[in-house]
mmCIF file of C-alpha atoms in Angstrom:
data_model
loop_
_atom_site.group_PDB
_atom_site.id
_atom_site.type_symbol
_atom_site.label_atom_id
_atom_site.label_comp_id
_atom_site.label_asym_id
_atom_site.label_seq_id
_atom_site.Cartn_x
_atom_site.Cartn_y
_atom_site.Cartn_z
ATOM 1 C CA MET A 1495 123.165 170.882 110.724
ATOM 2 C CA ILE A 1496 121.246 168.482 112.963
ATOM 3 C CA ARG A 1497 117.977 169.949 111.748
ATOM 4 C CA ALA A 1498 119.017 169.477 108.127
ATOM 5 C CA ALA A 1499 120.014 165.881 108.832
ATOM 6 C CA LEU A 1500 116.691 165.250 110.594
ATOM 7 C CA ALA A 1501 114.779 166.791 107.693
ATOM 8 C CA ALA A 1502 116.673 164.580 105.236
ATOM 9 C CA LEU A 1503 115.968 161.521 107.398
ATOM 10 C CA MET A 1504 112.273 162.344 107.479
ATOM 11 C CA LEU A 1505 112.174 162.727 103.696
ATOM 12 C CA VAL A 1506 113.847 159.347 103.211
ATOM 13 C CA ALA A 1507 111.607 157.677 105.792
ATOM 14 C CA ALA A 1508 108.500 159.079 104.095
ATOM 15 C CA LEU A 1509 109.298 157.566 100.695
ATOM 16 C CA PRO A 1510 108.468 153.857 101.025
ATOM 17 C CA ALA A 1511 104.874 154.434 102.122
ATOM 18 C CA SER A 1512 102.671 151.594 100.866
ATOM 19 C CA ALA A 1513 99.528 149.747 101.773
ATOM 20 C CA VAL A 1514 101.282 146.471 102.601
ATOM 21 C CA GLN A 1515 100.206 145.340 106.066
ATOM 22 C CA PRO A 1516 102.668 143.702 108.483
ATOM 23 C CA ASP A 1517 100.805 140.384 108.399
ATOM 24 C CA GLU A 1518 101.215 140.193 104.605
ATOM 25 C CA ILE A 1519 104.998 140.525 104.587
ATOM 26 C CA LEU A 1520 106.871 137.324 103.792
ATOM 27 C CA ALA A 1521 109.581 136.061 106.111
ATOM 28 C CA ASP A 1522 111.836 135.451 103.096
ATOM 29 C CA GLY A 1523 113.289 138.915 102.285
ATOM 30 C CA ALA A 1524 114.189 138.073 98.678
ATOM 31 C CA LEU A 1525 110.655 136.812 97.930
ATOM 32 C CA GLU A 1526 109.145 139.861 99.641
ATOM 33 C CA THR A 1527 111.273 142.195 97.468
ATOM 34 C CA ARG A 1528 110.087 140.376 94.336
ATOM 35 C CA ALA A 1529 106.477 140.550 95.586
ATOM 36 C CA ARG A 1530 106.812 144.325 96.107
ATOM 37 C CA GLU A 1531 108.228 144.830 92.600
ATOM 38 C CA ILE A 1532 105.415 142.770 91.033
ATOM 39 C CA SER A 1533 102.744 144.534 93.115
ATOM 40 C CA LYS A 1534 103.910 147.933 91.910
ATOM 41 C CA GLU A 1535 103.198 146.899 88.304
ATOM 42 C CA LEU A 1536 99.667 145.588 88.943
ATOM 43 C CA ARG A 1537 96.670 147.889 88.849
ATOM 44 C CA CYS A 1538 94.137 147.914 91.638
ATOM 45 C CA LEU A 1539 90.917 147.395 89.656
ATOM 46 C CA VAL A 1540 88.785 149.060 92.293
ATOM 47 C CA CYS A 1541 90.696 152.367 92.326
ATOM 48 C CA GLN A 1542 92.144 151.947 88.803
ATOM 49 C CA ASN A 1543 94.902 154.566 89.092
ATOM 50 C CA GLN A 1544 96.752 152.970 91.998
ATOM 51 C CA SER A 1545 98.900 149.878 92.075
ATOM 52 C CA ILE A 1546 97.883 147.072 94.416
ATOM 53 C CA ASP A 1547 101.018 147.949 96.393
ATOM 54 C CA ASP A 1548 99.566 151.426 97.045
ATOM 55 C CA SER A 1549 95.908 150.631 97.506
ATOM 56 C CA ASP A 1550 94.005 149.949 100.706
ATOM 57 C CA ALA A 1551 91.104 148.309 98.838
ATOM 58 C CA SER A 1552 90.304 144.813 100.056
ATOM 59 C CA LEU A 1553 90.681 143.341 96.552
ATOM 60 C CA ALA A 1554 94.176 144.895 96.366
ATOM 61 C CA ARG A 1555 95.054 143.195 99.647
ATOM 62 C CA ASP A 1556 93.736 139.864 98.352
ATOM 63 C CA LEU A 1557 95.815 140.251 95.190
ATOM 64 C CA ARG A 1558 98.944 141.135 97.207
ATOM 65 C CA ILE A 1559 98.471 137.971 99.239
ATOM 66 C CA LEU A 1560 97.814 136.007 96.037
ATOM 67 C CA VAL A 1561 101.068 137.315 94.487
ATOM 68 C CA ARG A 1562 102.976 136.215 97.608
ATOM 69 C CA ASP A 1563 101.283 132.797 97.631
ATOM 70 C CA ARG A 1564 102.244 132.237 93.989
ATOM 71 C CA LEU A 1565 105.853 133.225 94.708
ATOM 72 C CA LYS A 1566 105.959 130.872 97.700
ATOM 73 C CA ALA A 1567 104.637 128.092 95.435
ATOM 74 C CA GLY A 1568 107.710 128.652 93.248
ATOM 75 C CA ASP A 1569 106.306 130.737 90.359
ATOM 76 C CA SER A 1570 108.668 133.023 88.440
ATOM 77 C CA ASP A 1571 107.820 136.754 88.316
ATOM 78 C CA GLU A 1572 106.475 136.333 84.765
ATOM 79 C CA GLU A 1573 104.292 133.398 85.802
ATOM 80 C CA VAL A 1574 102.780 135.419 88.642
ATOM 81 C CA VAL A 1575 102.002 138.354 86.348
ATOM 82 C CA SER A 1576 100.483 136.148 83.647
ATOM 83 C CA PHE A 1577 98.389 134.369 86.317
ATOM 84 C CA VAL A 1578 96.788 137.716 87.172
ATOM 85 C CA VAL A 1579 96.524 138.855 83.517
ATOM 86 C CA GLU A 1580 94.679 135.610 82.604
ATOM 87 C CA ARG A 1581 91.968 136.620 85.086
ATOM 88 C CA TYR A 1582 91.822 140.391 84.753
ATOM 89 C CA GLY A 1583 93.207 141.086 81.258
ATOM 90 C CA ASP A 1584 95.939 143.474 80.089
ATOM 91 C CA PHE A 1585 94.222 146.367 81.873
ATOM 92 C CA VAL A 1586 95.589 145.059 85.161
ATOM 93 C CA LEU A 1587 99.103 145.964 83.968
ATOM 94 C CA LEU A 1588 100.013 149.556 84.787
ATOM 95 C CA ARG A 1589 102.540 149.396 81.926
ATOM 96 C CA PRO A 1590 100.496 148.303 78.906
ATOM 97 C CA PRO A 1591 102.159 145.647 76.719
ATOM 98 C CA PHE A 1592 103.334 146.578 73.218
ATOM 99 C CA LYS A 1593 101.028 144.867 70.727
ATOM 100 C CA THR A 1594 98.769 145.735 67.810
ATOM 101 C CA SER A 1595 95.807 146.765 69.955
ATOM 102 C CA THR A 1596 98.014 149.159 71.950
ATOM 103 C CA LEU A 1597 100.140 150.395 69.012
ATOM 104 C CA LEU A 1598 98.463 153.807 68.866
ATOM 105 C CA LEU A 1599 98.888 154.217 72.624
ATOM 106 C CA TRP A 1600 102.639 153.664 72.360
ATOM 107 C CA ILE A 1601 103.518 155.489 69.138
ATOM 108 C CA GLY A 1602 100.746 158.125 69.302
ATOM 109 C CA PRO A 1603 102.769 160.685 71.300
ATOM 110 C CA ALA A 1604 105.769 160.267 68.963
ATOM 111 C CA LEU A 1605 103.505 160.692 65.914
ATOM 112 C CA ILE A 1606 101.972 163.866 67.340
ATOM 113 C CA PHE A 1607 105.463 165.207 68.198
ATOM 114 C CA ILE A 1608 106.729 164.558 64.669
ATOM 115 C CA ALA A 1609 103.615 166.183 63.186
ATOM 116 C CA GLY A 1610 104.192 169.209 65.423
ATOM 117 C CA ILE A 1611 107.850 169.550 64.410
ATOM 118 C CA ALA A 1612 106.865 169.220 60.744
ATOM 119 C CA GLY A 1613 104.151 171.854 61.192
ATOM 120 C CA VAL A 1614 106.496 174.359 62.850
ATOM 121 C CA TRP A 1615 109.172 173.719 60.243
ATOM 122 C CA THR A 1616 106.868 174.310 57.266
ATOM 123 C CA TRP A 1617 105.397 177.389 58.946
ATOM 124 C CA TYR A 1618 108.871 178.976 59.384
ATOM 125 C CA ARG A 1619 109.898 178.032 55.867
ATOM 126 C CA ARG A 1620 106.708 179.561 54.385
ATOM 127 C CA ARG A 1621 107.170 182.718 56.407
ATOM 128 C CA ARG A 1622 110.773 183.218 55.287
ATOM 129 C CA THR A 1623 109.990 182.771 51.570
ATOM 130 C CA ALA A 1624 106.922 184.973 52.007
ATOM 131 C CA VAL A 1625 109.021 187.791 53.521
ATOM 132 C CA ILE A 1626 111.549 187.623 50.689
ATOM 133 C CA SER A 1627 109.076 187.477 47.813
ATOM 134 C CA ASP A 1628 106.627 190.015 49.257
ATOM 135 C CA ALA A 1629 109.303 192.724 49.513
ATOM 136 C CA ALA A 1630 109.417 194.663 46.214
ATOM 137 C CA PRO A 1631 112.896 195.975 45.238
ATOM 138 C CA LEU A 1632 113.544 199.648 45.937
ATOM 139 C CA SER A 1633 112.585 202.105 43.225
ATOM 140 C CA ASP A 1634 115.156 204.666 41.924
ATOM 141 C CA ASP A 1635 113.351 207.402 43.849
ATOM 142 C CA GLU A 1636 113.569 205.469 47.146
ATOM 143 C CA ARG A 1637 117.236 204.663 46.564
ATOM 144 C CA LYS A 1638 117.998 208.395 46.065
ATOM 145 C CA ARG A 1639 116.189 209.293 49.348
ATOM 146 C CA ILE A 1640 118.151 206.655 51.306
ATOM 147 C CA ASP A 1641 121.410 207.889 49.838
ATOM 148 C CA ALA A 1642 120.483 211.461 50.863
ATOM 149 C CA ILE A 1643 119.630 210.376 54.454
ATOM 150 C CA LEU A 1644 122.847 208.368 54.789
ATOM 151 C CA ALA A 1645 124.881 211.259 53.384
ATOM 152 C CA ALA A 1646 123.285 213.691 55.883
ATOM 153 C CA GLN A 1647 124.213 211.330 58.749
ATOM 154 C CA ASP A 1648 127.844 211.050 57.584
ATOM 155 C CA ASP A 1649 128.128 214.855 57.558
ATOM 156 C CA SER A 1650 127.092 215.317 61.169
ATOM 157 C CA MET B 39 96.928 186.907 52.442
ATOM 158 C CA ALA B 40 94.941 184.013 50.950
ATOM 159 C CA MET B 41 93.733 181.191 53.212
ATOM 160 C CA ARG B 42 95.867 178.117 52.739
ATOM 161 C CA PRO B 43 94.141 174.734 53.170
ATOM 162 C CA LEU B 44 96.704 173.872 55.876
ATOM 163 C CA SER B 45 95.642 176.807 58.021
ATOM 164 C CA LEU B 46 92.266 175.080 58.513
ATOM 165 C CA LEU B 47 93.990 172.019 59.979
ATOM 166 C CA PRO B 48 93.969 173.164 63.652
ATOM 167 C CA VAL B 49 90.287 174.030 63.393
ATOM 168 C CA GLY B 50 89.588 170.647 61.824
ATOM 169 C CA LEU B 51 91.541 168.806 64.524
ATOM 170 C CA PHE B 52 89.707 170.736 67.217
ATOM 171 C CA ALA B 53 86.342 169.881 65.695
ATOM 172 C CA LEU B 54 87.316 166.204 65.482
ATOM 173 C CA LEU B 55 88.405 166.092 69.128
ATOM 174 C CA ALA B 56 85.260 167.939 70.203
ATOM 175 C CA VAL B 57 83.101 165.337 68.447
ATOM 176 C CA VAL B 58 85.041 162.389 69.980
ATOM 177 C CA PHE B 59 84.890 163.837 73.494
ATOM 178 C CA GLY B 60 81.255 164.782 72.990
ATOM 179 C CA VAL B 61 80.280 161.247 71.995
ATOM 180 C CA TYR B 62 82.053 159.734 75.030
ATOM 181 C CA LEU B 63 80.495 162.295 77.376
ATOM 182 C CA TRP B 64 77.087 161.619 75.943
ATOM 183 C CA GLN B 65 77.533 157.854 76.352
ATOM 184 C CA VAL B 66 78.564 158.255 79.978
ATOM 185 C CA GLY B 67 75.791 160.749 80.662
ATOM 186 C CA SER B 68 73.070 158.583 79.159
ATOM 187 C CA GLY B 69 74.247 155.507 81.073
ATOM 188 C CA GLY B 70 74.902 153.640 77.842
ATOM 189 C CA LYS B 71 78.554 153.023 78.595
ATOM 190 C CA ASP B 72 80.619 153.220 81.733
ATOM 191 C CA ILE B 73 84.223 153.809 80.727
ATOM 192 C CA SER B 74 85.498 152.708 84.153
ATOM 193 C CA GLN B 75 84.165 149.223 83.379
ATOM 194 C CA ILE B 76 86.810 146.947 81.983
ATOM 195 C CA PRO B 77 86.162 144.070 79.607
ATOM 196 C CA SER B 78 86.400 140.583 81.081
ATOM 197 C CA ALA B 79 89.493 138.597 80.123
ATOM 198 C CA LEU B 80 87.396 135.441 80.333
ATOM 199 C CA ILE B 81 84.862 136.061 77.558
ATOM 200 C CA ASP B 82 84.450 132.886 75.411
ATOM 201 C CA LYS B 83 86.700 130.961 77.809
ATOM 202 C CA PRO B 84 85.546 127.985 79.904
ATOM 203 C CA VAL B 85 84.514 128.841 83.457
ATOM 204 C CA PRO B 86 87.422 128.534 85.900
ATOM 205 C CA ALA B 87 87.954 125.237 87.709
ATOM 206 C CA PHE B 88 86.529 125.688 91.196
ATOM 207 C CA ASP B 89 84.722 123.814 93.932
ATOM 208 C CA LEU B 90 83.073 125.919 96.622
ATOM 209 C CA PRO B 91 81.477 124.583 99.815
ATOM 210 C CA PRO B 92 77.906 125.594 100.701
ATOM 211 C CA ILE B 93 77.152 128.530 102.963
ATOM 212 C CA GLN B 94 77.307 127.079 106.499
ATOM 213 C CA GLY B 95 73.829 125.809 107.275
ATOM 214 C CA ARG B 96 73.021 124.822 103.666
ATOM 215 C CA THR B 97 73.902 121.673 101.775
ATOM 216 C CA ASP B 98 74.471 122.669 98.138
ATOM 217 C CA GLY B 99 77.801 124.325 97.249
ATOM 218 C CA LEU B 100 78.888 125.195 93.709
ATOM 219 C CA LYS B 101 81.507 123.739 91.383
ATOM 220 C CA THR B 102 82.556 123.877 87.742
ATOM 221 C CA ALA B 103 80.559 120.756 86.762
ATOM 222 C CA ASP B 104 77.309 122.410 87.960
ATOM 223 C CA LEU B 105 77.634 124.933 85.125
ATOM 224 C CA GLN B 106 77.633 122.398 82.270
ATOM 225 C CA GLY B 107 74.741 121.544 80.007
ATOM 226 C CA LYS B 108 72.505 124.607 80.215
ATOM 227 C CA VAL B 109 72.583 128.358 79.789
ATOM 228 C CA ALA B 110 72.835 129.906 83.232
ATOM 229 C CA LEU B 111 73.679 133.061 85.129
ATOM 230 C CA VAL B 112 76.380 133.194 87.759
ATOM 231 C CA ASN B 113 75.921 136.037 90.223
ATOM 232 C CA VAL B 114 78.604 137.144 92.677
ATOM 233 C CA TRP B 115 76.922 138.736 95.689
ATOM 234 C CA ALA B 116 77.190 139.492 99.384
ATOM 235 C CA SER B 117 74.663 140.485 102.025
ATOM 236 C CA TRP B 118 76.828 143.490 102.998
ATOM 237 C CA CYS B 119 76.740 144.896 99.450
ATOM 238 C CA PRO B 120 73.914 147.459 98.996
ATOM 239 C CA PRO B 121 73.830 147.215 95.173
ATOM 240 C CA CYS B 122 73.332 143.442 95.548
ATOM 241 C CA ARG B 123 70.249 144.172 97.618
ATOM 242 C CA ALA B 124 69.061 146.646 94.953
ATOM 243 C CA GLU B 125 69.573 144.064 92.220
ATOM 244 C CA HIS B 126 67.854 141.245 94.086
ATOM 245 C CA PRO B 127 64.281 141.733 92.705
ATOM 246 C CA VAL B 128 65.669 141.467 89.162
ATOM 247 C CA LEU B 129 67.248 138.101 89.996
ATOM 248 C CA MET B 130 63.946 136.950 91.532
ATOM 249 C CA THR B 131 62.174 137.883 88.268
ATOM 250 C CA LEU B 132 64.685 135.937 86.194
ATOM 251 C CA ALA B 133 64.428 132.917 88.497
ATOM 252 C CA ARG B 134 60.619 132.973 88.168
ATOM 253 C CA ASP B 135 61.088 132.975 84.380
ATOM 254 C CA GLY B 136 63.027 129.728 84.754
ATOM 255 C CA VAL B 137 66.574 130.968 84.170
ATOM 256 C CA PRO B 138 68.956 128.969 86.369
ATOM 257 C CA ILE B 139 70.961 131.363 88.543
ATOM 258 C CA TYR B 140 73.975 130.213 90.507
ATOM 259 C CA GLY B 141 75.338 132.286 93.367
ATOM 260 C CA ILE B 142 78.872 132.887 94.532
ATOM 261 C CA ASN B 143 78.551 134.350 98.021
ATOM 262 C CA TYR B 144 81.569 136.631 98.377
ATOM 263 C CA LYS B 145 83.260 137.030 101.788
ATOM 264 C CA ASP B 146 80.061 136.895 103.777
ATOM 265 C CA ARG B 147 79.195 135.745 107.260
ATOM 266 C CA PRO B 148 76.974 132.640 106.961
ATOM 267 C CA GLN B 149 74.265 133.986 109.292
ATOM 268 C CA ASP B 150 74.127 137.300 107.340
ATOM 269 C CA ALA B 151 73.909 135.529 103.985
ATOM 270 C CA LEU B 152 71.138 133.207 105.215
ATOM 271 C CA ARG B 153 69.165 136.102 106.699
ATOM 272 C CA PHE B 154 69.465 137.985 103.373
ATOM 273 C CA LEU B 155 67.962 134.989 101.531
ATOM 274 C CA ASN B 156 65.232 134.452 104.137
ATOM 275 C CA GLU B 157 64.160 138.084 104.040
ATOM 276 C CA LEU B 158 64.303 138.708 100.293
ATOM 277 C CA GLY B 159 63.832 135.253 98.805
ATOM 278 C CA ASN B 160 66.332 132.879 97.231
ATOM 279 C CA PRO B 161 66.700 133.126 93.428
ATOM 280 C CA PHE B 162 69.686 130.770 93.353
ATOM 281 C CA ALA B 163 69.635 127.141 92.205
ATOM 282 C CA ARG B 164 72.897 126.538 94.053
ATOM 283 C CA ILE B 165 75.209 128.744 96.096
ATOM 284 C CA GLY B 166 78.902 128.377 96.855
ATOM 285 C CA ALA B 167 80.539 130.283 99.706
ATOM 286 C CA ASP B 168 83.722 132.078 98.621
ATOM 287 C CA THR B 169 84.914 133.001 102.097
ATOM 288 C CA ASP B 170 88.456 134.079 101.177
ATOM 289 C CA GLY B 171 87.594 135.586 97.761
ATOM 290 C CA ARG B 172 90.023 133.385 95.809
ATOM 291 C CA VAL B 173 87.424 131.887 93.466
ATOM 292 C CA SER B 174 86.084 135.384 92.716
ATOM 293 C CA ILE B 175 89.628 136.358 91.696
ATOM 294 C CA ASP B 176 89.673 133.322 89.385
ATOM 295 C CA TRP B 177 86.513 134.732 87.802
ATOM 296 C CA GLY B 178 88.198 138.149 87.405
ATOM 297 C CA VAL B 179 85.664 139.804 89.720
ATOM 298 C CA TYR B 180 86.479 143.344 90.905
ATOM 299 C CA GLY B 181 83.104 144.910 91.717
ATOM 300 C CA TYR B 182 80.019 143.578 93.447
ATOM 301 C CA PRO B 183 77.641 142.380 92.284
ATOM 302 C CA GLU B 184 78.890 140.877 89.032
ATOM 303 C CA THR B 185 76.863 138.625 86.788
ATOM 304 C CA PHE B 186 78.150 136.188 84.174
ATOM 305 C CA VAL B 187 76.215 134.509 81.376
ATOM 306 C CA VAL B 188 77.475 130.932 80.909
ATOM 307 C CA ASP B 189 76.434 128.918 77.853
ATOM 308 C CA ALA B 190 75.517 125.222 77.676
ATOM 309 C CA GLN B 191 79.155 124.295 76.962
ATOM 310 C CA GLY B 192 80.206 125.953 80.201
ATOM 311 C CA ARG B 193 81.868 128.952 78.512
ATOM 312 C CA ILE B 194 81.564 132.511 79.825
ATOM 313 C CA ARG B 195 79.778 134.584 77.194
ATOM 314 C CA TYR B 196 79.042 137.870 78.953
ATOM 315 C CA ARG B 197 79.975 139.721 82.127
ATOM 316 C CA HIS B 198 77.967 142.507 83.743
ATOM 317 C CA VAL B 199 79.650 144.607 86.432
ATOM 318 C CA GLY B 200 77.399 146.204 89.036
ATOM 319 C CA PRO B 201 73.698 145.662 89.685
ATOM 320 C CA ILE B 202 71.413 144.739 86.792
ATOM 321 C CA ASN B 203 68.596 147.268 86.799
ATOM 322 C CA PRO B 204 65.154 146.395 85.379
ATOM 323 C CA GLY B 205 65.910 148.335 82.178
ATOM 324 C CA GLN B 206 69.112 146.417 81.574
ATOM 325 C CA LEU B 207 67.302 143.150 82.245
ATOM 326 C CA ASP B 208 65.220 143.725 79.113
ATOM 327 C CA SER B 209 67.745 145.646 77.013
ATOM 328 C CA VAL B 210 70.904 143.646 77.780
ATOM 329 C CA ILE B 211 70.499 140.412 79.756
ATOM 330 C CA ARG B 212 67.430 138.885 78.060
ATOM 331 C CA PRO B 213 68.755 139.494 74.503
ATOM 332 C CA ILE B 214 72.076 137.884 75.444
ATOM 333 C CA LEU B 215 70.324 134.892 77.011
ATOM 334 C CA ARG B 216 68.309 134.512 73.768
ATOM 335 C CA LYS B 217 71.451 134.814 71.648
ATOM 336 C CA VAL B 218 73.361 132.265 73.704
ATOM 337 C CA GLY B 219 70.374 129.928 73.483
ATOM 338 C CA GLY B 220 68.501 130.180 76.783
#
């Protein structure tokens, strides 16, 4: 029981691992929470598949501090994000915005899924009609043989 | 059973994907395009408003107004950055050809930066010291070195990430300088 509780505690304690250094953390808890949420949405451009919240790169650290400085100066979350996007472009957002240049990115998977469903559906439909039309009706001779076999089974 | 046109679709899709992937691979392999490079958000925009002090021990510094009135290069560099060292002869060549090059010295120790210039030569018309990296963030810099082409109106027209090698000097940088009017 104690071991299970300890294991659970360790799992929980392991979750909030991030690259934020103690000297970066703001004294104001509410601002720090907002800074963490914003940082998780911003790409580290050095590592490219990590957020600045996760990354140990020095540019990521500078951007984390920048985000906190903007918040301290009274920027809203949106203002902070657009401040960074103005400098680094949409690529800095880990969640790409929905606009014409990213349309294919957003609806592509849905399009491919629909095409797949349509393909499977037509394939099954073809196969069923093919099975029905390909089967020629029984000839009189065949019908007589089946009747004989069935009759023999009934007798036994 | 007769071949239906639709049954060729998977083969066709595969061929299409193979061609697309092949082209990208070839571009990466031949050095023509680095897909990890991201386009600058600042292309065709005015250079950011900034005012950097000189490297300690020099008297110049660099600010927005210095980049008005002529086509120029802005190079973000540091003495601790090996690719900057590799790129340095190319900058010296450009400077000899009369292209004004302005330096942003990124997070460097003054004595290291000055030694770098003394040893290898100084291609820069003016240098600003970006000790905390904030101005480089304003320029959207994420790799070092980075080089920007700024036109006579003070707008950013091109951004090159990483060192300019001698081949790219002739195939990329010089044509852009000509196009922008240098």
